[in-house]
Short mmCIF file of C-alpha atoms and ligand atoms in Angstrom, two decimals:
data_model
loop_
_atom_site.label_atom_id
_atom_site.label_comp_id
_atom_site.label_asym_id
_atom_site.label_seq_id
_atom_site.Cartn_x
_atom_site.Cartn_y
_atom_site.Cartn_z
CA MET U 1 135.48 70.58 105.35
CA SER U 2 133.37 69.57 107.71
CA ILE U 3 131.45 66.25 107.53
CA LEU U 4 128.41 68.18 107.38
CA ALA U 5 129.18 70.53 104.90
CA SER U 6 130.98 67.55 102.64
CA GLN U 7 127.84 65.02 103.75
CA VAL U 8 124.98 68.01 102.79
CA ILE U 9 127.08 69.19 99.03
CA SER U 10 127.11 65.57 98.15
CA ALA U 11 122.99 64.64 99.17
CA ILE U 12 123.17 68.25 97.23
CA GLN U 13 125.24 66.43 93.72
CA SER U 14 123.91 63.41 94.22
CA VAL U 15 120.44 64.71 92.99
CA VAL U 16 121.66 67.83 90.63
CA GLY U 17 124.49 66.85 89.68
CA GLU U 18 128.08 68.93 89.61
CA GLU U 19 127.33 70.80 86.68
CA PRO U 20 126.29 74.46 88.09
CA SER U 21 123.23 75.10 89.82
CA PRO U 22 121.52 78.39 90.55
CA LEU U 23 119.48 78.81 93.33
CA HIS U 24 116.39 80.13 90.71
CA VAL U 25 116.48 81.60 86.98
CA PRO U 26 113.99 81.57 84.79
CA TYR U 27 113.41 79.27 81.93
CA PHE U 28 111.53 79.78 78.81
CA ALA U 29 110.79 76.62 76.66
CA GLY U 30 106.97 77.78 75.42
CA ASN U 31 105.72 80.51 73.59
CA GLU U 32 107.47 83.50 75.70
CA ALA U 33 109.85 84.39 72.53
CA LYS U 34 106.77 84.12 70.23
CA TYR U 35 104.37 86.14 72.37
CA VAL U 36 107.40 88.74 73.16
CA ALA U 37 108.03 88.82 69.59
CA GLN U 38 104.49 90.10 68.36
CA CYS U 39 104.24 92.95 70.79
CA VAL U 40 107.42 94.23 68.68
CA GLU U 41 106.32 93.42 65.45
CA THR U 42 102.48 95.18 66.20
CA GLY U 43 104.13 97.74 68.71
CA TRP U 44 101.78 96.99 71.28
CA VAL U 45 104.85 97.19 73.97
CA SER U 46 102.74 99.00 76.70
CA SER U 47 99.34 100.01 78.06
CA VAL U 48 97.76 98.24 74.03
CA GLY U 49 97.40 95.25 73.14
CA GLY U 50 95.72 91.62 74.22
CA PHE U 51 98.44 89.99 76.59
CA VAL U 52 97.13 91.48 80.49
CA GLU U 53 93.74 90.63 80.28
CA GLN U 54 94.95 87.06 78.80
CA PHE U 55 97.54 87.12 81.73
CA GLU U 56 94.48 88.56 84.25
CA GLN U 57 92.53 85.83 82.83
CA LYS U 58 94.90 82.96 82.97
CA LEU U 59 95.41 84.15 86.61
CA CYS U 60 91.68 84.03 87.74
CA GLU U 61 91.67 80.39 85.68
CA ILE U 62 94.95 78.89 88.06
CA THR U 63 94.15 80.60 91.24
CA GLY U 64 90.23 81.07 91.87
CA ALA U 65 90.16 84.51 91.85
CA ARG U 66 87.45 86.24 90.70
CA TYR U 67 89.72 89.46 89.94
CA ALA U 68 93.12 89.49 88.78
CA VAL U 69 94.69 92.55 88.60
CA ALA U 70 98.25 92.61 86.73
CA VAL U 71 101.07 95.49 88.09
CA SER U 72 104.48 96.26 87.94
CA ASN U 73 105.37 94.01 90.72
CA GLY U 74 104.95 92.42 93.44
CA THR U 75 106.03 95.60 95.65
CA SER U 76 103.78 97.84 94.50
CA GLY U 77 100.74 95.01 94.10
CA LEU U 78 100.46 94.66 98.11
CA MET U 79 101.16 98.65 98.50
CA VAL U 80 98.00 99.06 96.25
CA ALA U 81 96.14 95.59 98.47
CA LEU U 82 96.78 97.55 101.57
CA LYS U 83 95.16 100.43 100.84
CA LEU U 84 92.69 99.04 99.78
CA ALA U 85 92.18 96.98 102.79
CA GLY U 86 91.86 100.22 104.69
CA VAL U 87 95.39 100.24 106.23
CA LEU U 88 95.72 104.22 107.02
CA PRO U 89 98.53 106.80 107.77
CA GLY U 90 99.88 105.81 111.42
CA ASP U 91 98.02 102.52 111.38
CA GLU U 92 100.18 99.50 112.69
CA VAL U 93 100.24 95.97 110.37
CA ILE U 94 101.27 92.74 111.57
CA VAL U 95 103.88 91.10 109.08
CA PRO U 96 106.22 87.82 109.59
CA ALA U 97 109.70 88.70 111.34
CA MET U 98 110.95 86.63 108.89
CA THR U 99 110.04 87.90 104.46
CA PHE U 100 111.62 89.44 101.85
CA VAL U 101 112.55 92.84 102.63
CA ALA U 102 109.27 93.98 100.27
CA THR U 103 106.13 92.89 102.33
CA ALA U 104 107.77 95.34 105.08
CA ASN U 105 108.73 98.15 102.49
CA ALA U 106 104.85 98.06 101.28
CA VAL U 107 103.48 98.65 104.45
CA CYS U 108 105.79 101.36 105.11
CA HIS U 109 104.19 102.60 101.34
CA VAL U 110 101.13 103.59 102.95
CA GLN U 111 102.25 105.06 106.06
CA ALA U 112 101.72 102.59 107.98
CA VAL U 113 104.34 101.07 110.48
CA PRO U 114 104.77 97.09 110.39
CA HIS U 115 104.91 94.88 113.69
CA PHE U 116 106.56 91.72 113.59
CA ALA U 117 105.01 88.40 113.98
CA GLU U 118 106.91 84.93 115.29
CA ILE U 119 106.88 82.55 113.02
CA GLU U 120 105.66 78.78 113.35
CA ARG U 121 109.38 75.76 113.55
CA LYS U 122 107.55 74.15 110.75
CA HIS U 123 106.54 76.07 108.28
CA MET U 124 108.42 79.40 108.69
CA GLY U 125 105.13 81.21 108.26
CA ILE U 126 103.30 83.15 111.09
CA ASP U 127 102.32 81.47 114.21
CA PRO U 128 98.85 81.59 114.51
CA ALA U 129 98.57 80.73 118.20
CA LYS U 130 101.17 82.97 119.79
CA LEU U 131 99.53 85.69 117.54
CA ARG U 132 96.44 85.15 119.25
CA ASP U 133 97.82 84.79 122.76
CA TYR U 134 99.92 88.09 122.02
CA LEU U 135 96.88 90.38 120.71
CA ASN U 136 95.21 89.61 123.87
CA GLU U 137 97.71 90.39 125.98
CA VAL U 138 98.83 94.28 124.03
CA THR U 139 96.01 95.43 122.38
CA SER U 140 92.33 96.43 124.04
CA ARG U 141 89.26 97.53 121.37
CA ARG U 142 88.56 101.36 120.87
CA ASP U 143 86.08 102.76 118.45
CA ALA U 144 85.41 99.76 116.96
CA LYS U 145 89.43 98.91 116.21
CA THR U 146 91.80 97.10 118.02
CA VAL U 147 94.29 99.38 119.26
CA ASN U 148 98.04 98.33 120.47
CA ARG U 149 97.90 99.66 124.02
CA ILE U 150 102.21 100.67 123.96
CA THR U 151 101.61 102.45 120.72
CA GLY U 152 98.30 103.73 120.95
CA ARG U 153 98.03 103.09 116.98
CA PRO U 154 95.28 100.59 115.48
CA ILE U 155 96.16 97.55 114.34
CA THR U 156 94.18 97.16 111.14
CA ALA U 157 96.07 94.69 108.75
CA ILE U 158 98.10 91.16 108.67
CA VAL U 159 100.34 90.31 105.45
CA PRO U 160 100.95 86.22 106.19
CA MET U 161 103.17 84.93 103.55
CA HIS U 162 104.08 81.56 102.40
CA THR U 163 107.53 81.05 102.34
CA PHE U 164 109.16 79.77 100.25
CA GLY U 165 106.01 78.34 98.57
CA HIS U 166 104.47 76.27 101.54
CA PRO U 167 101.99 77.46 102.67
CA CYS U 168 101.57 79.04 106.15
CA LYS U 169 98.23 78.33 108.56
CA ILE U 170 96.39 80.44 106.90
CA GLN U 171 92.94 79.58 107.70
CA GLU U 172 94.08 79.71 111.47
CA ILE U 173 95.72 83.77 110.71
CA CYS U 174 92.38 84.52 109.00
CA GLU U 175 89.96 83.43 112.27
CA VAL U 176 92.82 85.02 114.69
CA ALA U 177 92.67 88.44 112.65
CA GLU U 178 88.52 88.11 112.22
CA GLY U 179 88.34 87.72 115.61
CA PHE U 180 89.88 91.22 116.07
CA GLY U 181 88.52 92.80 113.14
CA ILE U 182 92.00 93.29 111.35
CA ALA U 183 91.92 92.66 107.64
CA VAL U 184 94.70 90.03 105.88
CA VAL U 185 96.55 90.70 102.97
CA GLU U 186 98.52 87.63 101.48
CA ASP U 187 101.72 87.66 100.43
CA ALA U 188 101.87 85.26 98.19
CA ALA U 189 104.71 86.52 96.00
CA GLU U 190 106.44 82.86 95.85
CA SER U 191 103.23 80.33 96.21
CA LEU U 192 101.78 80.92 92.86
CA GLY U 193 100.60 76.75 91.99
CA SER U 194 100.56 76.46 95.97
CA TYR U 195 97.29 75.09 97.67
CA VAL U 196 95.72 74.80 101.11
CA GLY U 197 93.02 71.75 100.63
CA ASN U 198 92.12 72.86 96.72
CA LYS U 199 92.28 76.62 97.11
CA HIS U 200 95.19 78.76 95.89
CA THR U 201 96.94 80.62 98.28
CA GLY U 202 96.72 84.43 97.81
CA THR U 203 92.38 83.93 98.08
CA PHE U 204 92.17 83.38 101.49
CA GLY U 205 92.61 87.34 102.50
CA LYS U 206 90.76 90.36 101.92
CA LEU U 207 93.09 90.67 99.14
CA GLY U 208 96.46 89.10 97.60
CA MET U 209 99.63 89.64 95.89
CA VAL U 210 101.55 87.22 93.55
CA SER U 211 104.97 88.19 92.49
CA PHE U 212 106.73 87.25 89.01
CA ASN U 213 109.66 88.70 89.30
CA GLY U 214 113.01 87.25 87.73
CA ASN U 215 113.53 84.74 90.42
CA LYS U 216 109.90 82.97 91.28
CA ILE U 217 108.32 79.60 89.58
CA ALA U 218 106.88 82.23 86.64
CA THR U 219 108.02 85.53 85.48
CA THR U 220 106.64 88.65 83.62
CA GLY U 221 110.03 89.84 83.81
CA GLY U 222 109.07 91.85 86.90
CA GLY U 223 105.46 92.04 87.71
CA GLY U 224 103.31 90.94 90.21
CA VAL U 225 99.27 90.88 90.35
CA ILE U 226 96.45 91.32 92.97
CA LEU U 227 93.67 89.17 93.87
CA THR U 228 90.43 89.65 95.18
CA ASP U 229 86.56 88.10 95.28
CA ASP U 230 85.34 91.54 96.62
CA ASP U 231 83.64 92.97 93.40
CA ALA U 232 83.96 96.73 94.95
CA LEU U 233 87.63 96.30 95.11
CA GLY U 234 88.56 94.59 91.82
CA PRO U 235 87.88 97.16 89.72
CA LEU U 236 89.19 99.71 91.89
CA ALA U 237 92.43 98.08 92.06
CA LYS U 238 92.02 98.74 88.22
CA HIS U 239 91.13 101.90 87.91
CA ILE U 240 93.48 103.20 90.84
CA THR U 241 96.70 101.60 89.27
CA THR U 242 96.44 102.89 85.65
CA THR U 243 96.12 106.90 86.88
CA ALA U 244 92.23 106.69 87.61
CA LYS U 245 91.13 107.48 83.97
CA LEU U 246 87.57 106.84 82.88
CA PRO U 247 87.03 104.95 80.36
CA HIS U 248 86.84 107.84 76.99
CA ALA U 249 87.34 107.14 73.38
CA TRP U 250 89.76 110.42 73.62
CA GLU U 251 89.26 111.98 76.30
CA PHE U 252 92.21 112.21 79.08
CA PHE U 253 89.45 112.62 82.13
CA HIS U 254 90.82 110.75 85.68
CA ASP U 255 88.97 110.95 89.21
CA GLN U 256 91.55 110.90 91.91
CA VAL U 257 95.32 110.82 92.66
CA ALA U 258 96.36 107.44 91.62
CA TYR U 259 99.29 105.38 90.57
CA ASN U 260 101.15 104.24 86.76
CA PHE U 261 101.51 100.57 88.07
CA ARG U 262 99.81 98.95 84.99
CA MET U 263 101.59 96.04 84.15
CA PRO U 264 103.18 97.20 79.91
CA ASN U 265 101.82 94.39 77.69
CA LEU U 266 105.57 93.19 76.82
CA ASN U 267 105.48 91.81 80.23
CA ALA U 268 102.63 90.39 80.28
CA ALA U 269 103.17 88.61 76.75
CA LEU U 270 106.20 86.75 78.72
CA GLY U 271 103.93 85.53 81.25
CA CYS U 272 101.68 84.68 79.68
CA GLY U 273 103.99 82.20 77.96
CA GLN U 274 105.27 80.98 81.37
CA LEU U 275 101.64 80.71 82.48
CA GLU U 276 100.97 77.75 79.91
CA LYS U 277 103.77 76.24 82.16
CA LEU U 278 102.63 76.52 84.95
CA ASP U 279 101.71 73.09 85.98
CA GLU U 280 105.17 71.51 84.32
CA PHE U 281 107.03 73.76 86.51
CA VAL U 282 104.95 72.73 89.83
CA THR U 283 105.37 68.62 88.42
CA VAL U 284 108.84 68.88 87.84
CA LYS U 285 109.67 70.88 91.17
CA ARG U 286 108.38 68.75 93.17
CA GLU U 287 110.29 65.91 91.59
CA LEU U 288 112.52 67.61 92.41
CA ALA U 289 111.77 67.65 96.38
CA ASN U 290 111.20 64.05 96.11
CA ARG U 291 114.36 63.54 95.17
CA TYR U 292 115.82 66.08 97.78
CA ARG U 293 113.94 64.53 100.62
CA LYS U 294 114.99 61.19 99.85
CA ALA U 295 118.78 62.22 100.08
CA PHE U 296 118.45 64.23 103.00
CA SER U 297 116.00 61.47 104.98
CA ALA U 298 119.80 59.55 105.36
CA ILE U 299 121.66 62.42 107.13
CA ASP U 300 121.61 62.79 110.93
CA GLY U 301 121.30 66.70 112.06
CA VAL U 302 119.64 67.84 108.85
CA GLU U 303 116.05 68.55 108.57
CA PHE U 304 113.71 68.93 105.04
CA PHE U 305 111.07 71.16 104.66
CA ASP U 306 108.25 69.32 103.78
CA GLU U 307 104.79 70.67 102.57
CA PRO U 308 102.30 71.24 105.32
CA ASN U 309 100.00 68.74 105.62
CA ASN U 310 96.56 68.77 102.97
CA CYS U 311 98.54 71.23 100.96
CA ARG U 312 100.48 70.84 97.93
CA SER U 313 103.15 73.29 97.68
CA ASN U 314 104.93 74.40 94.78
CA PHE U 315 107.98 74.44 96.31
CA TRP U 316 109.86 77.31 94.91
CA LEU U 317 112.71 77.14 97.07
CA ASN U 318 113.77 74.01 98.12
CA SER U 319 114.87 74.21 101.79
CA ILE U 320 116.79 72.50 104.54
CA ARG U 321 117.04 73.00 108.46
CA LEU U 322 120.84 72.33 110.16
CA ARG U 323 119.96 71.30 113.30
CA HIS U 324 122.72 71.93 115.33
CA ALA U 325 125.31 73.96 113.02
CA THR U 326 126.48 76.75 114.44
CA ILE U 327 126.54 80.17 112.34
CA GLU U 328 130.35 79.47 111.47
CA GLU U 329 129.84 75.53 109.41
CA ARG U 330 126.92 77.19 107.74
CA ASP U 331 128.61 79.58 106.35
CA ALA U 332 131.72 77.29 105.87
CA LEU U 333 128.66 74.97 103.84
CA LEU U 334 127.81 78.35 101.56
CA ASN U 335 131.07 78.96 101.11
CA LEU U 336 132.31 75.57 99.96
CA ALA U 337 129.17 75.41 97.67
CA ASN U 338 129.17 78.58 96.03
CA LYS U 339 133.11 77.83 95.17
CA LYS U 340 131.63 74.72 93.28
CA GLN U 341 128.53 76.54 91.83
CA LEU U 342 126.35 75.14 93.76
CA GLY U 343 123.83 78.12 94.30
CA LEU U 344 123.02 77.61 98.71
CA ARG U 345 121.65 80.64 100.02
CA PRO U 346 120.98 81.41 104.13
CA ALA U 347 117.58 82.16 105.16
CA TRP U 348 117.25 86.26 105.06
CA GLN U 349 117.85 88.52 107.75
CA LEU U 350 114.80 89.25 110.00
CA MET U 351 113.29 92.33 109.55
CA THR U 352 113.82 93.29 113.11
CA GLN U 353 118.02 92.94 112.44
CA LEU U 354 117.74 95.94 109.78
CA PRO U 355 118.68 99.57 110.54
CA MET U 356 115.42 101.29 109.27
CA TYR U 357 113.39 98.41 111.21
CA VAL U 358 115.51 97.99 114.30
CA ASP U 359 112.95 100.11 116.43
CA ASN U 360 109.81 98.58 115.40
CA PRO U 361 107.21 96.76 117.94
CA ARG U 362 107.11 93.45 118.02
CA MET U 363 106.27 89.78 119.40
CA VAL U 364 109.28 87.72 120.65
CA LEU U 365 110.71 86.30 118.31
CA GLU U 366 112.08 83.00 119.90
CA VAL U 367 111.62 80.61 116.42
CA ALA U 368 112.17 83.53 114.06
CA VAL U 369 115.68 83.99 115.47
CA ALA U 370 116.20 79.69 115.69
CA ILE U 371 114.73 79.69 112.11
CA GLN U 372 117.02 82.89 110.24
CA ALA U 373 120.58 81.01 111.74
CA ASN U 374 120.13 77.88 110.07
CA VAL U 375 118.12 77.71 107.02
CA ILE U 376 119.74 77.51 104.14
CA ASN U 377 117.80 77.14 100.24
CA LEU U 378 119.11 74.52 97.75
CA PRO U 379 119.70 75.08 93.55
CA SER U 380 115.86 74.24 92.43
CA GLY U 381 115.18 76.28 89.08
CA VAL U 382 113.12 74.19 86.83
CA GLU U 383 116.31 74.07 85.09
CA VAL U 384 118.14 72.27 87.81
CA ALA U 385 114.57 70.23 88.58
CA ILE U 386 114.60 68.56 85.21
CA ARG U 387 118.49 67.96 84.78
CA GLY U 388 118.12 66.63 88.52
CA ASN U 389 115.14 64.24 87.71
CA GLY U 390 116.49 62.79 84.24
CA ARG U 391 119.57 61.43 86.27
CA ALA U 392 119.53 58.03 87.59
C1 PLP F 401 109.16 88.53 95.64
C2 PLP F 401 108.68 88.62 96.74
C3 PLP F 401 107.91 90.20 97.21
C4 PLP F 401 108.61 91.22 96.08
O1 PLP F 401 107.89 91.07 94.82
P1 PLP F 401 108.09 91.77 93.60
O2 PLP F 401 107.53 91.65 92.50
O3 PLP F 401 110.35 91.73 93.73
O4 PLP F 401 108.18 93.42 94.13
C5 PLP F 401 107.80 90.63 98.40
N1 PLP F 401 107.47 89.62 99.38
C6 PLP F 401 108.20 88.53 98.99
C7 PLP F 401 107.98 86.99 100.30
C8 PLP F 401 108.86 88.00 98.35
O5 PLP F 401 109.61 86.68 97.81
#
C-alpha cells in the first residue's frame, strides 16, 4: 500500500470510524414516512393532493425564488428551463466540461449543441475570466445574437453548475453572459442549501434547477424543481410541465403540445419531510466538512476543497485533490478504500471523453483535464456525518 493511500484512508477513518461509510445515501428520520402514508391512506398518490403545493411553497421560502415548480427529475427540469430561456434547435449552449452527464443531455433534449467550458481549479465551476476571453475570440454579433464564428451557430444560453455543492463564480459568470446577450440557466442540482452571500444558488440566472434524486442532500426519490423570479416564465413552467391543461372542473382542454413532467404527490410528500430537516442536514454536513478539513490539513499533497469566500456551501460531497498522484496511485486508493467499504469515488469523466460528445465544440480544457484526474469524493451522507460528529 502506498504511503499516500494509507494516510488518506486513516484520515477518513479518523473522521467517520471504521464502519461501512457509503458516499451519500438518503436519511429519513423525520415525518417522511408519515406524509407518504397519508398519500396512501387518502389515495392521493399522483396528481391530486396538497404535498406538491406545500413542497413548492417551502422551496420558495428556502431559496427566495418567486416561483418553484416541482417536476419529475432534475434533467427534465433543466430541459424545460432551457426551452423557457429561449434556446432553439440548432443553438449552442455553454456547459462545464466537468459535470454530471445530465447537464449536457438536457441541452441535447432541446435539440441544441453543448459547447464545453473550462473550469477553475479552486472550486471547479466555469472560469468566468477565461470564458470572457474565449467568447471575445470565437464569437461575433449577428442579428442581435452571439454567434460562434467557427460553427455559425448562435450561443444562446450557459448552464453554470455548482460542483459538489460549492457555489461557482455565478455573479461573474452572469456578468459575462449578460455582456454577450446569453441567458443563464443554473444547474443547482447539487447545491440546495448553498448560498452566495445571502442569495441561494439557482436564483441568479433567468431560471435554475435543483435535483431531488436519491443521492442529493434532500430527496423525493426522484424529482427536481425549476426556480425563477420571472412572472411570465414561472406560471408557464407549471403549465408546460402539466400537459398545458387549462383549469376546468371537468373539461379537458390543452392549448399546446406539452410535457407530463409533474412531480407525483407521493414524491412531494417525501420531499416535504426532507425539507423540514434541511437546516439540520446542512449543519451536520458542515461539521463533517470541518472534521475532514482538519484531518487532511496535515497530509502533504492533499488539498481539501473548501467553500469559496463569502459563500455558504452545503458540502454535498466533500472532496479532496491528490496534488501529485498518478492515475494508478489514485485507482489504488479507490480500490483499497472501497474494499474497506469507504465510498470513495473519482470525479465524473469529462463530457468531452464521452462517446456522444467527443466532437463537440470546446474551450482549451487544461484545468478540467488536470482536476478530473485527481479529485476524489469522500463519504458525505447525513448518517455518516452524524456518526462522525459523534466521535470524540
Ligand atoms: C443530479 C444532477 C443532475 C440531474 O438530476 P436528476 O434529478 O438525476 O435528473 C443534473 N446535474 C447535476 C450536476 C447533477 O448532479
